[in-house]
């Protein structure tokens, strides 16, 4: 019997070499030292954090929701007054337009109130301003509303980017009143930048288009330019009221819902009115005239005007603010024209004397030549319609002597007038009857009767070659009024109450209507009427 084969002896695993053991020991030692170092650093950091007490906790942070909880009656200051308050401690509420952290210990803020801004400095100061306070303020979003207390200090050099450039605020306290929920559609800085700067700069700036602005109008209106535009708009309304009140006018408020169109049915908004229809007023024309028939003598109104014209141009809107007036005539309709002229001159002078800061603010973004008008004994330039058309004909324009001028020809006439007479403001008198509303009084001494084109006692006022007022002597005789209504295709029975007002006796009268936004646009040369309207309405825009 053969001997049994012995079982195979399993191979013993070979252990790590001495060099491998040394490497492992070395790595373990390295890890141990790193862990000890990290633990020591963490311990030091914890000790530093414990030792670095935030001594400014009461001087910064988010305020509770303002619910009128208290009224400590602390005086609040306006940025525009700070130049004269060197050395004073002030409390201001403002928006953070921009912020710039220079280090963990130094922060610059540009604070804005309407058309004015000032630089604020927040710097670490033992026992007063902590690093935590600077860090928190550095995180404030642009356009946040803050309450800042600080010391006004004179600046040795003018501060760039601040309208109040001779002082700055050394911030002692800063609290957040209202933050930003979400992301801004564009920065106020981008919305304030002049077009020329965008085109000429080597930097790539964001261009904020007008539709983007209007879609986010609340942010757009915060720019210093827009704040200035609407201060000027408000000033025009004030100057309008002041002048007319001093000249014996009273303010009226006419209805904007009417039973018939006041001018042409093609440009009127029809609305449902219970079981019938009503129309939005195209002007307060009828009410003004009826007020004169009621012996009010001199009236004016500031209110909305509606035009259902599908005109998507830079100068048309479907709703705008009308500045209207009507007055009794003693001898001649030029009394009305001269009153209107005096009104405009008063407005222009008032803006120049009292609102130069706002005008200059707008010009920074929309550069324009200063608006010019004639003063002194020569007075405002007056041309007849025939003289104005002749100027165009002499300049090569193909237009009939009694034709109406389109926008292009009006602008061309404005350039010719500026070159010849050095004025941006002028009046055209004696328009052909064919191109005026039915209530316009014909000229009894018609120089164009041989052409069968009746001239009217009517006038338009122009700024920078664009019409800003249309007016005339009105027909106050019911028979002539009915005749003219029928000749213009207007049914007298549809406006019976208006016609009846003149059957009971009415003083000769005249007036005019001004578009507020158009005056603002042309005085400042904004180039688009939507820039002069708070929330513009046109055929394509009903929101916001």
Short mmCIF file of C-alpha atoms in Angstrom, two decimals:
data_model
loop_
_atom_site.label_atom_id
_atom_site.label_comp_id
_atom_site.label_asym_id
_atom_site.label_seq_id
_atom_site.Cartn_x
_atom_site.Cartn_y
_atom_site.Cartn_z
CA UNK A 1 0.00 0.00 0.00
CA UNK A 2 1.43 3.28 -1.04
CA UNK A 3 2.23 5.89 1.55
CA UNK A 4 -0.37 8.69 1.83
CA UNK A 5 0.45 12.05 0.28
CA UNK A 6 0.96 14.62 3.07
CA UNK A 7 -1.37 17.68 3.16
CA UNK A 8 0.06 20.84 1.61
CA UNK A 9 1.32 23.32 4.20
CA UNK A 10 -0.34 26.79 3.65
CA UNK A 11 1.98 29.65 2.83
CA UNK A 12 2.46 32.11 5.68
CA UNK A 13 1.65 35.75 4.69
CA UNK A 14 4.67 37.94 4.34
CA UNK A 15 4.59 40.91 6.83
CA UNK A 16 5.31 44.56 5.98
CA UNK A 17 8.88 45.43 5.47
CA UNK A 18 10.77 47.55 7.95
CA UNK A 19 10.72 50.53 5.58
CA UNK A 20 6.93 50.25 5.19
CA UNK A 21 6.50 50.16 8.95
CA UNK A 22 8.60 53.27 9.29
CA UNK A 23 6.47 55.08 6.67
CA UNK A 24 3.28 54.14 8.43
CA UNK A 25 4.58 55.29 11.76
CA UNK A 26 5.70 58.55 10.23
CA UNK A 27 2.27 59.19 8.63
CA UNK A 28 0.48 58.38 11.87
CA UNK A 29 2.70 60.80 13.75
CA UNK A 30 2.01 63.48 11.14
CA UNK A 31 -1.75 62.97 11.43
CA UNK A 32 -1.51 63.09 15.23
CA UNK A 33 0.38 66.38 15.14
CA UNK A 34 -2.05 67.87 12.57
CA UNK A 35 -5.00 66.88 14.74
CA UNK A 36 -3.34 68.39 17.80
CA UNK A 37 -2.63 71.59 15.85
CA UNK A 38 -6.19 71.82 14.55
CA UNK A 39 -7.57 71.25 18.02
CA UNK A 40 -5.24 73.87 19.42
CA UNK A 41 -6.24 76.38 16.70
CA UNK A 42 -9.92 75.67 17.32
CA UNK A 43 -9.36 76.17 21.04
CA UNK A 44 -7.57 79.47 20.35
CA UNK A 45 -10.33 80.58 17.96
CA UNK A 46 -12.94 79.74 20.56
CA UNK A 47 -11.02 81.67 23.17
CA UNK A 48 -10.64 84.64 20.79
CA UNK A 49 -14.34 84.56 19.96
CA UNK A 50 -15.12 84.38 23.63
CA UNK A 51 -12.75 87.22 24.36
CA UNK A 52 -13.91 89.34 21.32
CA UNK A 53 -17.14 90.64 22.79
CA UNK A 54 -19.44 92.44 20.34
CA UNK A 55 -19.74 95.71 22.18
CA UNK A 56 -21.93 97.21 19.40
CA UNK A 57 -24.96 94.95 19.60
CA UNK A 58 -27.21 97.86 20.53
CA UNK A 59 -25.91 100.02 17.68
CA UNK A 60 -26.90 97.91 14.67
CA UNK A 61 -29.32 95.28 13.43
CA UNK A 62 -32.83 94.81 12.10
CA UNK A 63 -35.53 96.95 13.67
CA UNK A 64 -38.85 95.36 14.64
CA UNK A 65 -41.64 95.74 12.09
CA UNK A 66 -42.77 99.36 12.19
CA UNK A 67 -46.29 99.31 13.61
CA UNK A 68 -46.19 102.75 15.21
CA UNK A 69 -45.29 101.17 18.55
CA UNK A 70 -43.79 104.37 19.93
CA UNK A 71 -43.12 107.99 19.13
CA UNK A 72 -39.90 109.27 20.72
CA UNK A 73 -40.05 112.46 18.60
CA UNK A 74 -36.38 112.40 17.63
CA UNK A 75 -35.52 114.95 14.98
CA UNK A 76 -34.78 113.46 11.55
CA UNK A 77 -32.42 115.32 9.21
CA UNK A 78 -32.43 115.75 5.45
CA UNK A 79 -29.29 115.01 3.45
CA UNK A 80 -29.57 118.30 1.54
CA UNK A 81 -29.01 120.24 4.82
CA UNK A 82 -25.84 118.45 5.93
CA UNK A 83 -23.31 120.85 4.35
CA UNK A 84 -24.12 123.40 7.04
CA UNK A 85 -24.10 120.94 9.95
CA UNK A 86 -20.42 120.11 10.39
CA UNK A 87 -19.77 118.71 13.84
CA UNK A 88 -23.42 117.87 14.57
CA UNK A 89 -24.85 114.44 15.32
CA UNK A 90 -27.73 113.69 12.96
CA UNK A 91 -30.33 110.97 12.49
CA UNK A 92 -31.40 110.23 8.92
CA UNK A 93 -33.56 107.68 7.13
CA UNK A 94 -32.20 106.89 3.68
CA UNK A 95 -31.70 104.21 1.08
CA UNK A 96 -28.39 102.44 0.60
CA UNK A 97 -27.62 103.24 -3.03
CA UNK A 98 -24.23 101.48 -3.00
CA UNK A 99 -21.81 100.03 -0.47
CA UNK A 100 -18.07 99.43 -0.70
CA UNK A 101 -16.11 97.44 1.90
CA UNK A 102 -12.41 98.38 1.92
CA UNK A 103 -11.54 95.82 4.60
CA UNK A 104 -13.10 93.98 7.52
CA UNK A 105 -12.73 97.18 9.49
CA UNK A 106 -13.84 99.86 6.98
CA UNK A 107 -17.04 100.34 4.95
CA UNK A 108 -18.28 103.19 2.73
CA UNK A 109 -22.01 103.65 2.06
CA UNK A 110 -23.69 105.99 -0.41
CA UNK A 111 -26.95 107.05 1.23
CA UNK A 112 -29.74 108.59 -0.88
CA UNK A 113 -32.83 110.69 -0.20
CA UNK A 114 -34.72 111.62 -3.38
CA UNK A 115 -32.38 113.89 -5.39
CA UNK A 116 -29.61 114.10 -2.78
CA UNK A 117 -26.94 111.66 -1.60
CA UNK A 118 -24.08 111.64 0.90
CA UNK A 119 -21.20 109.33 1.77
CA UNK A 120 -21.31 107.53 5.12
CA UNK A 121 -18.25 105.88 6.70
CA UNK A 122 -18.38 102.95 9.12
CA UNK A 123 -15.01 102.16 10.72
CA UNK A 124 -14.07 99.90 13.62
CA UNK A 125 -13.68 101.98 16.76
CA UNK A 126 -12.97 100.36 20.16
CA UNK A 127 -16.02 100.24 22.42
CA UNK A 128 -18.12 101.98 19.74
CA UNK A 129 -18.05 100.19 16.36
CA UNK A 130 -17.18 96.48 16.34
CA UNK A 131 -15.96 94.31 13.46
CA UNK A 132 -19.27 92.45 13.68
CA UNK A 133 -21.11 95.73 13.12
CA UNK A 134 -19.02 96.52 10.03
CA UNK A 135 -19.51 92.98 8.71
CA UNK A 136 -23.28 93.17 9.20
CA UNK A 137 -23.55 96.55 7.47
CA UNK A 138 -21.42 95.25 4.58
CA UNK A 139 -24.13 92.70 3.90
CA UNK A 140 -26.93 95.23 3.46
CA UNK A 141 -28.47 94.97 0.00
CA UNK A 142 -28.56 97.99 -2.29
CA UNK A 143 -31.86 99.90 -1.94
CA UNK A 144 -32.33 98.80 1.66
CA UNK A 145 -33.87 101.49 3.87
CA UNK A 146 -31.78 102.25 6.93
CA UNK A 147 -31.87 104.53 9.94
CA UNK A 148 -28.41 106.03 10.47
CA UNK A 149 -27.07 108.09 13.35
CA UNK A 150 -23.68 109.70 12.92
CA UNK A 151 -21.43 112.71 13.16
CA UNK A 152 -21.27 115.11 10.21
CA UNK A 153 -17.66 115.84 9.25
CA UNK A 154 -16.20 118.13 6.61
CA UNK A 155 -14.39 116.32 3.83
CA UNK A 156 -10.98 117.71 2.81
CA UNK A 157 -11.69 116.89 -0.85
CA UNK A 158 -14.97 116.68 -2.81
CA UNK A 159 -16.51 113.22 -2.61
CA UNK A 160 -17.20 111.69 -6.01
CA UNK A 161 -20.64 110.19 -6.54
CA UNK A 162 -22.38 112.19 -3.80
CA UNK A 163 -24.45 115.30 -4.49
CA UNK A 164 -23.56 116.59 -1.02
CA UNK A 165 -19.84 116.27 -1.63
CA UNK A 166 -18.28 118.52 1.04
CA UNK A 167 -19.23 116.43 4.10
CA UNK A 168 -19.58 112.80 5.11
CA UNK A 169 -21.26 110.97 7.98
CA UNK A 170 -19.16 109.13 10.56
CA UNK A 171 -21.65 106.36 11.39
CA UNK A 172 -22.28 105.56 15.05
CA UNK A 173 -25.46 103.53 14.68
CA UNK A 174 -27.17 101.85 11.74
CA UNK A 175 -30.41 99.88 11.74
CA UNK A 176 -32.39 98.23 8.96
CA UNK A 177 -35.96 99.50 8.55
CA UNK A 178 -36.85 97.62 5.35
CA UNK A 179 -34.77 95.17 3.35
CA UNK A 180 -35.00 93.72 -0.16
CA UNK A 181 -37.08 90.58 -0.73
CA UNK A 182 -35.73 89.10 -3.93
CA UNK A 183 -33.49 90.55 -6.59
CA UNK A 184 -33.58 94.05 -8.07
CA UNK A 185 -34.47 94.10 -11.81
CA UNK A 186 -31.63 96.58 -12.34
CA UNK A 187 -29.47 98.82 -10.20
CA UNK A 188 -30.38 102.46 -9.64
CA UNK A 189 -26.85 103.32 -10.75
CA UNK A 190 -27.43 101.60 -14.12
CA UNK A 191 -30.79 103.33 -14.49
CA UNK A 192 -29.15 106.71 -13.81
CA UNK A 193 -26.28 106.41 -16.28
CA UNK A 194 -26.27 108.78 -19.30
CA UNK A 195 -26.42 107.14 -22.71
CA UNK A 196 -23.22 108.90 -23.79
CA UNK A 197 -21.32 107.35 -20.87
CA UNK A 198 -22.55 103.87 -21.79
CA UNK A 199 -21.43 104.28 -25.39
CA UNK A 200 -18.06 105.92 -24.73
CA UNK A 201 -16.88 103.98 -21.68
CA UNK A 202 -14.47 101.05 -21.95
CA UNK A 203 -16.41 99.38 -19.15
CA UNK A 204 -19.34 97.19 -20.07
CA UNK A 205 -22.31 98.88 -18.44
CA UNK A 206 -25.85 97.52 -18.40
CA UNK A 207 -28.22 99.56 -20.56
CA UNK A 208 -31.69 99.78 -19.00
CA UNK A 209 -34.25 100.00 -21.84
CA UNK A 210 -37.41 102.05 -21.47
CA UNK A 211 -39.75 99.02 -21.46
CA UNK A 212 -37.68 97.45 -18.66
CA UNK A 213 -37.91 100.72 -16.76
CA UNK A 214 -41.67 101.00 -17.18
CA UNK A 215 -42.23 97.34 -16.27
CA UNK A 216 -40.36 98.00 -13.02
CA UNK A 217 -41.40 101.62 -12.60
CA UNK A 218 -41.17 101.72 -8.80
CA UNK A 219 -37.42 101.04 -8.92
CA UNK A 220 -36.94 103.32 -11.94
CA UNK A 221 -38.67 106.23 -10.19
CA UNK A 222 -36.08 106.10 -7.41
CA UNK A 223 -33.33 107.52 -9.60
CA UNK A 224 -32.31 111.07 -8.81
CA UNK A 225 -33.21 111.98 -12.40
CA UNK A 226 -36.79 110.79 -12.04
CA UNK A 227 -37.14 112.34 -8.60
CA UNK A 228 -36.14 115.66 -10.22
CA UNK A 229 -38.46 115.18 -13.23
CA UNK A 230 -41.52 114.76 -11.04
CA UNK A 231 -40.59 117.60 -8.71
CA UNK A 232 -40.52 119.77 -11.83
CA UNK A 233 -43.86 118.35 -12.96
CA UNK A 234 -45.38 119.17 -9.57
CA UNK A 235 -43.87 122.66 -9.76
CA UNK A 236 -45.54 123.30 -13.13
CA UNK A 237 -48.90 122.43 -11.59
CA UNK A 238 -48.22 124.75 -8.64
CA UNK A 239 -47.07 127.61 -10.88
CA UNK A 240 -50.13 127.11 -13.11
CA UNK A 241 -52.46 127.38 -10.10
CA UNK A 242 -50.62 130.31 -8.54
CA UNK A 243 -50.66 132.44 -11.68
CA UNK A 244 -54.31 131.84 -12.49
CA UNK A 245 -55.47 132.29 -8.91
CA UNK A 246 -53.72 135.66 -8.83
CA UNK A 247 -55.51 136.61 -12.05
CA UNK A 248 -59.03 135.96 -10.83
CA UNK A 249 -59.52 132.32 -11.92
CA UNK A 250 -61.18 129.65 -9.80
CA UNK A 251 -60.52 125.92 -9.99
CA UNK A 252 -63.32 123.63 -11.13
CA UNK A 253 -63.65 119.83 -11.25
CA UNK A 254 -65.63 118.49 -14.18
CA UNK A 255 -66.94 114.92 -14.63
CA UNK A 256 -64.92 112.47 -16.70
CA UNK A 257 -67.92 110.35 -17.60
CA UNK A 258 -69.96 111.98 -20.34
CA UNK A 259 -73.01 111.13 -22.42
CA UNK A 260 -71.42 112.16 -25.76
CA UNK A 261 -68.01 112.67 -27.33
CA UNK A 262 -66.70 116.23 -26.90
CA UNK A 263 -64.64 116.33 -30.07
CA UNK A 264 -64.43 113.40 -32.50
CA UNK A 265 -66.07 110.08 -31.94
CA UNK A 266 -63.12 108.24 -33.49
CA UNK A 267 -60.86 109.12 -30.54
CA UNK A 268 -63.19 108.52 -27.61
CA UNK A 269 -63.33 105.61 -25.14
CA UNK A 270 -66.80 104.09 -24.84
CA UNK A 271 -67.61 102.43 -21.52
CA UNK A 272 -70.62 100.50 -20.24
CA UNK A 273 -72.88 102.69 -18.11
CA UNK A 274 -75.65 100.64 -16.50
CA UNK A 275 -78.15 100.03 -19.34
CA UNK A 276 -76.46 102.35 -21.80
CA UNK A 277 -73.07 103.73 -22.83
CA UNK A 278 -70.92 106.57 -21.59
CA UNK A 279 -67.67 108.12 -22.82
CA UNK A 280 -64.45 109.09 -21.06
CA UNK A 281 -63.90 112.83 -21.39
CA UNK A 282 -61.48 113.87 -24.13
CA UNK A 283 -61.17 117.23 -22.37
CA UNK A 284 -63.16 119.39 -19.93
CA UNK A 285 -64.06 121.59 -22.91
CA UNK A 286 -67.83 121.48 -22.60
CA UNK A 287 -67.82 121.86 -18.82
CA UNK A 288 -65.47 124.87 -19.00
CA UNK A 289 -67.72 126.64 -21.49
CA UNK A 290 -70.85 125.84 -19.52
CA UNK A 291 -69.15 127.28 -16.42
CA UNK A 292 -68.63 130.53 -18.34
CA UNK A 293 -72.30 130.47 -19.34
CA UNK A 294 -73.00 130.11 -15.60
CA UNK A 295 -71.11 133.39 -14.98
CA UNK A 296 -67.97 131.88 -13.43
CA UNK A 297 -66.01 134.29 -15.68
CA UNK A 298 -62.58 132.66 -15.30
CA UNK A 299 -62.04 128.95 -14.60
CA UNK A 300 -59.27 126.37 -14.76
CA UNK A 301 -58.92 122.66 -14.16
CA UNK A 302 -56.12 120.14 -13.69
CA UNK A 303 -57.31 116.62 -14.42
CA UNK A 304 -57.03 113.47 -16.55
CA UNK A 305 -57.80 113.52 -20.28
CA UNK A 306 -58.52 110.39 -22.31
CA UNK A 307 -57.78 109.89 -26.02
CA UNK A 308 -58.57 106.59 -27.77
CA UNK A 309 -55.96 107.15 -30.45
CA UNK A 310 -53.89 104.15 -31.50
CA UNK A 311 -50.73 106.24 -31.68
CA UNK A 312 -47.59 104.46 -30.50
CA UNK A 313 -45.27 107.44 -30.76
CA UNK A 314 -42.84 109.18 -28.43
CA UNK A 315 -45.35 112.01 -27.76
CA UNK A 316 -48.78 110.38 -27.49
CA UNK A 317 -50.56 108.71 -24.59
CA UNK A 318 -54.11 107.49 -24.15
CA UNK A 319 -54.36 109.19 -20.75
CA UNK A 320 -52.56 112.33 -19.68
CA UNK A 321 -53.00 115.30 -17.36
CA UNK A 322 -54.66 118.33 -18.90
CA UNK A 323 -54.13 121.89 -17.68
CA UNK A 324 -57.20 123.70 -19.00
CA UNK A 325 -58.57 127.20 -18.64
CA UNK A 326 -61.45 129.26 -19.98
CA UNK A 327 -62.19 132.96 -19.53
CA UNK A 328 -64.66 135.63 -20.56
CA UNK A 329 -63.60 138.01 -23.35
CA UNK A 330 -64.24 141.73 -23.05
CA UNK A 331 -63.07 143.01 -26.46
CA UNK A 332 -60.82 140.59 -28.33
CA UNK A 333 -59.76 136.95 -28.13
CA UNK A 334 -56.13 138.04 -27.94
CA UNK A 335 -56.91 138.81 -24.29
CA UNK A 336 -57.02 135.04 -23.79
CA UNK A 337 -53.91 134.44 -25.83
CA UNK A 338 -52.01 137.08 -23.85
CA UNK A 339 -53.17 135.56 -20.55
CA UNK A 340 -51.92 132.17 -21.69
CA UNK A 341 -48.64 133.71 -22.79
CA UNK A 342 -48.21 135.36 -19.39
CA UNK A 343 -48.97 132.02 -17.76
CA UNK A 344 -46.25 130.20 -19.71
CA UNK A 345 -43.69 132.92 -19.07
CA UNK A 346 -44.50 132.74 -15.36
CA UNK A 347 -43.98 128.95 -15.40
CA UNK A 348 -40.67 129.18 -17.28
CA UNK A 349 -39.34 131.89 -14.96
CA UNK A 350 -40.48 130.01 -11.87
CA UNK A 351 -38.73 126.82 -12.95
CA UNK A 352 -35.51 128.66 -13.74
CA UNK A 353 -35.50 130.60 -10.48
CA UNK A 354 -36.57 127.89 -8.04
CA UNK A 355 -35.75 124.53 -9.60
CA UNK A 356 -32.27 124.91 -11.06
CA UNK A 357 -30.94 122.01 -8.97
CA UNK A 358 -33.59 119.68 -10.39
CA UNK A 359 -32.98 120.91 -13.95
CA UNK A 360 -29.24 120.29 -13.60
CA UNK A 361 -29.91 116.84 -12.11
CA UNK A 362 -31.96 115.86 -15.17
CA UNK A 363 -29.36 117.27 -17.58
CA UNK A 364 -26.69 114.97 -16.15
CA UNK A 365 -28.58 112.01 -17.62
CA UNK A 366 -30.37 113.78 -20.49
CA UNK A 367 -28.07 116.56 -21.74
CA UNK A 368 -29.94 119.38 -23.48
CA UNK A 369 -29.55 122.99 -24.44
CA UNK A 370 -31.14 125.37 -21.97
CA UNK A 371 -34.74 126.16 -22.92
CA UNK A 372 -34.97 129.70 -24.35
CA UNK A 373 -37.80 132.22 -24.51
CA UNK A 374 -37.93 135.91 -25.36
CA UNK A 375 -38.12 138.53 -22.62
CA UNK A 376 -38.29 142.30 -22.76
CA UNK A 377 -40.37 144.64 -24.92
CA UNK A 378 -40.27 142.43 -28.02
CA UNK A 379 -42.20 139.75 -26.12
CA UNK A 380 -43.06 136.26 -27.30
CA UNK A 381 -42.74 135.59 -31.02
CA UNK A 382 -46.14 135.43 -32.76
CA UNK A 383 -46.66 134.15 -36.28
CA UNK A 384 -49.87 133.67 -38.21
CA UNK A 385 -50.50 130.21 -39.57
CA UNK A 386 -49.92 131.59 -43.06
CA UNK A 387 -46.55 133.10 -42.05
CA UNK A 388 -45.47 129.84 -40.41
CA UNK A 389 -46.39 127.80 -43.49
CA UNK A 390 -44.60 130.31 -45.70
CA UNK A 391 -41.41 129.77 -43.70
CA UNK A 392 -41.67 126.06 -44.46
CA UNK A 393 -42.36 126.71 -48.14
CA UNK A 394 -39.34 129.01 -48.33
CA UNK A 395 -37.29 126.18 -46.82
CA UNK A 396 -38.36 123.79 -49.56
CA UNK A 397 -41.29 122.03 -47.93
CA UNK A 398 -44.18 121.09 -50.22
CA UNK A 399 -47.25 122.25 -48.29
CA UNK A 400 -50.37 124.22 -49.12
CA UNK A 401 -50.83 127.63 -47.52
CA UNK A 402 -53.92 126.41 -45.64
CA UNK A 403 -52.72 122.86 -44.93
CA UNK A 404 -52.25 121.53 -41.43
CA UNK A 405 -48.66 120.92 -40.32
CA UNK A 406 -47.66 117.39 -39.42
CA UNK A 407 -45.20 116.57 -36.61
CA UNK A 408 -42.20 116.57 -38.94
CA UNK A 409 -43.07 120.02 -40.31
CA UNK A 410 -43.72 121.39 -36.81
CA UNK A 411 -40.24 120.28 -35.76
CA UNK A 412 -38.75 121.77 -38.90
CA UNK A 413 -40.52 125.04 -38.22
CA UNK A 414 -39.13 124.95 -34.67
CA UNK A 415 -35.59 124.67 -36.02
CA UNK A 416 -36.20 127.54 -38.47
CA UNK A 417 -37.63 129.74 -35.72
CA UNK A 418 -34.72 128.93 -33.38
CA UNK A 419 -32.17 129.78 -36.08
CA UNK A 420 -33.90 133.04 -37.03
CA UNK A 421 -35.29 134.30 -33.73
CA UNK A 422 -33.25 132.37 -31.10
CA UNK A 423 -36.29 131.18 -29.16
CA UNK A 424 -37.71 127.74 -28.30
CA UNK A 425 -41.14 129.16 -27.45
CA UNK A 426 -43.55 130.83 -29.89
CA UNK A 427 -47.23 131.20 -30.82
CA UNK A 428 -49.03 130.54 -34.11
CA UNK A 429 -52.33 132.40 -34.59
CA UNK A 430 -55.19 132.30 -37.12
CA UNK A 431 -55.53 128.64 -38.07
CA UNK A 432 -57.80 127.56 -40.96
CA UNK A 433 -61.27 126.64 -39.72
CA UNK A 434 -61.15 123.28 -41.48
CA UNK A 435 -58.52 121.94 -39.08
CA UNK A 436 -60.13 123.19 -35.84
CA UNK A 437 -62.98 121.76 -33.66
CA UNK A 438 -66.61 122.72 -34.27
CA UNK A 439 -66.77 125.15 -31.32
CA UNK A 440 -64.03 127.44 -32.74
CA UNK A 441 -65.10 131.00 -33.65
CA UNK A 442 -64.53 131.98 -37.30
CA UNK A 443 -62.53 135.14 -38.11
CA UNK A 444 -64.98 137.83 -39.37
CA UNK A 445 -62.22 139.48 -41.40
CA UNK A 446 -61.09 136.33 -43.16
CA UNK A 447 -58.11 137.16 -45.40
CA UNK A 448 -58.48 133.83 -47.16
CA UNK A 449 -62.17 134.07 -48.01
CA UNK A 450 -61.30 134.08 -51.68
CA UNK A 451 -59.81 130.60 -51.21
CA UNK A 452 -62.99 129.40 -49.50
CA UNK A 453 -60.92 128.48 -46.44
CA UNK A 454 -62.33 130.25 -43.41
CA UNK A 455 -59.70 131.38 -40.92
CA UNK A 456 -60.51 131.01 -37.23
CA UNK A 457 -59.78 132.93 -34.04
CA UNK A 458 -57.53 130.14 -32.83
CA UNK A 459 -53.94 129.64 -31.79
CA UNK A 460 -51.37 127.01 -30.82
CA UNK A 461 -48.37 127.43 -28.54
CA UNK A 462 -45.08 125.65 -29.29
CA UNK A 463 -42.02 124.50 -27.35
CA UNK A 464 -38.95 123.25 -29.22
CA UNK A 465 -41.05 122.95 -32.38
CA UNK A 466 -43.87 120.89 -30.87
CA UNK A 467 -47.40 121.94 -29.95
CA UNK A 468 -48.09 122.12 -26.23
CA UNK A 469 -51.33 124.12 -26.22
CA UNK A 470 -54.29 124.42 -28.53
CA UNK A 471 -56.91 127.10 -27.96
CA UNK A 472 -59.33 129.57 -29.46
CA UNK A 473 -62.27 131.88 -29.02
CA UNK A 474 -65.35 129.65 -28.70
CA UNK A 475 -68.68 130.03 -30.41
CA UNK A 476 -71.17 131.33 -27.85
CA UNK A 477 -74.09 131.88 -30.26
CA UNK A 478 -76.37 128.80 -30.38
CA UNK A 479 -77.39 129.21 -34.04
CA UNK A 480 -73.82 129.50 -35.31
CA UNK A 481 -72.78 126.67 -32.97
CA UNK A 482 -75.43 124.32 -34.38
CA UNK A 483 -74.40 125.25 -37.93
CA UNK A 484 -70.76 124.43 -37.24
CA UNK A 485 -71.62 121.23 -35.41
CA UNK A 486 -73.56 119.95 -38.40
CA UNK A 487 -70.78 120.95 -40.80
CA UNK A 488 -68.39 118.80 -38.72
CA UNK A 489 -70.78 115.84 -38.62
CA UNK A 490 -71.79 116.32 -34.98
CA UNK A 491 -75.50 115.89 -34.15
CA UNK A 492 -76.59 118.86 -31.96
CA UNK A 493 -79.26 116.69 -30.32
CA UNK A 494 -76.51 114.40 -28.94
CA UNK A 495 -75.15 117.41 -26.98
CA UNK A 496 -78.43 119.12 -26.14
CA UNK A 497 -77.46 120.28 -22.62
CA UNK A 498 -74.30 121.87 -24.02
CA UNK A 499 -76.18 123.73 -26.78
CA UNK A 500 -78.96 124.75 -24.37
CA UNK A 501 -76.39 126.44 -22.12
CA UNK A 502 -75.84 129.02 -24.87
CA UNK A 503 -79.56 129.50 -25.56
CA UNK A 504 -79.82 131.13 -22.14
CA UNK A 505 -77.19 133.76 -22.92
CA UNK A 506 -73.44 133.36 -22.67
CA UNK A 507 -70.54 135.80 -22.44
CA UNK A 508 -68.00 135.73 -25.31
CA UNK A 509 -65.14 133.53 -24.14
CA UNK A 510 -62.07 131.53 -25.07
CA UNK A 511 -59.42 129.31 -23.56
CA UNK A 512 -56.96 126.53 -24.16
CA UNK A 513 -55.77 123.12 -23.11
CA UNK A 514 -52.21 122.16 -22.18
CA UNK A 515 -50.70 118.68 -21.92
CA UNK A 516 -48.72 118.62 -18.66
CA UNK A 517 -46.46 115.69 -19.58
CA UNK A 518 -45.67 117.22 -22.96
CA UNK A 519 -44.58 120.49 -21.33
CA UNK A 520 -42.29 118.56 -18.96
CA UNK A 521 -40.88 116.46 -21.82
CA UNK A 522 -40.10 119.47 -24.01
CA UNK A 523 -38.81 121.80 -21.30
CA UNK A 524 -36.32 119.14 -20.18
CA UNK A 525 -35.94 117.54 -23.63
CA UNK A 526 -36.59 114.02 -22.38
CA UNK A 527 -37.34 112.76 -25.93
CA UNK A 528 -40.14 110.43 -24.79
CA UNK A 529 -43.35 111.50 -23.06
CA UNK A 530 -43.41 108.29 -21.02
CA UNK A 531 -40.44 109.62 -19.05
CA UNK A 532 -42.66 112.51 -17.96
CA UNK A 533 -45.58 110.31 -16.87
CA UNK A 534 -45.63 108.59 -13.49
CA UNK A 535 -47.29 105.40 -14.79
CA UNK A 536 -47.85 106.00 -18.52
CA UNK A 537 -50.83 104.73 -20.45
CA UNK A 538 -50.57 104.08 -24.18
CA UNK A 539 -52.22 101.61 -26.59
CA UNK A 540 -49.91 98.84 -25.37
CA UNK A 541 -49.60 99.62 -21.67
CA UNK A 542 -52.16 99.40 -18.86
CA UNK A 543 -49.83 98.16 -16.11
CA UNK A 544 -48.29 99.09 -13.75
#
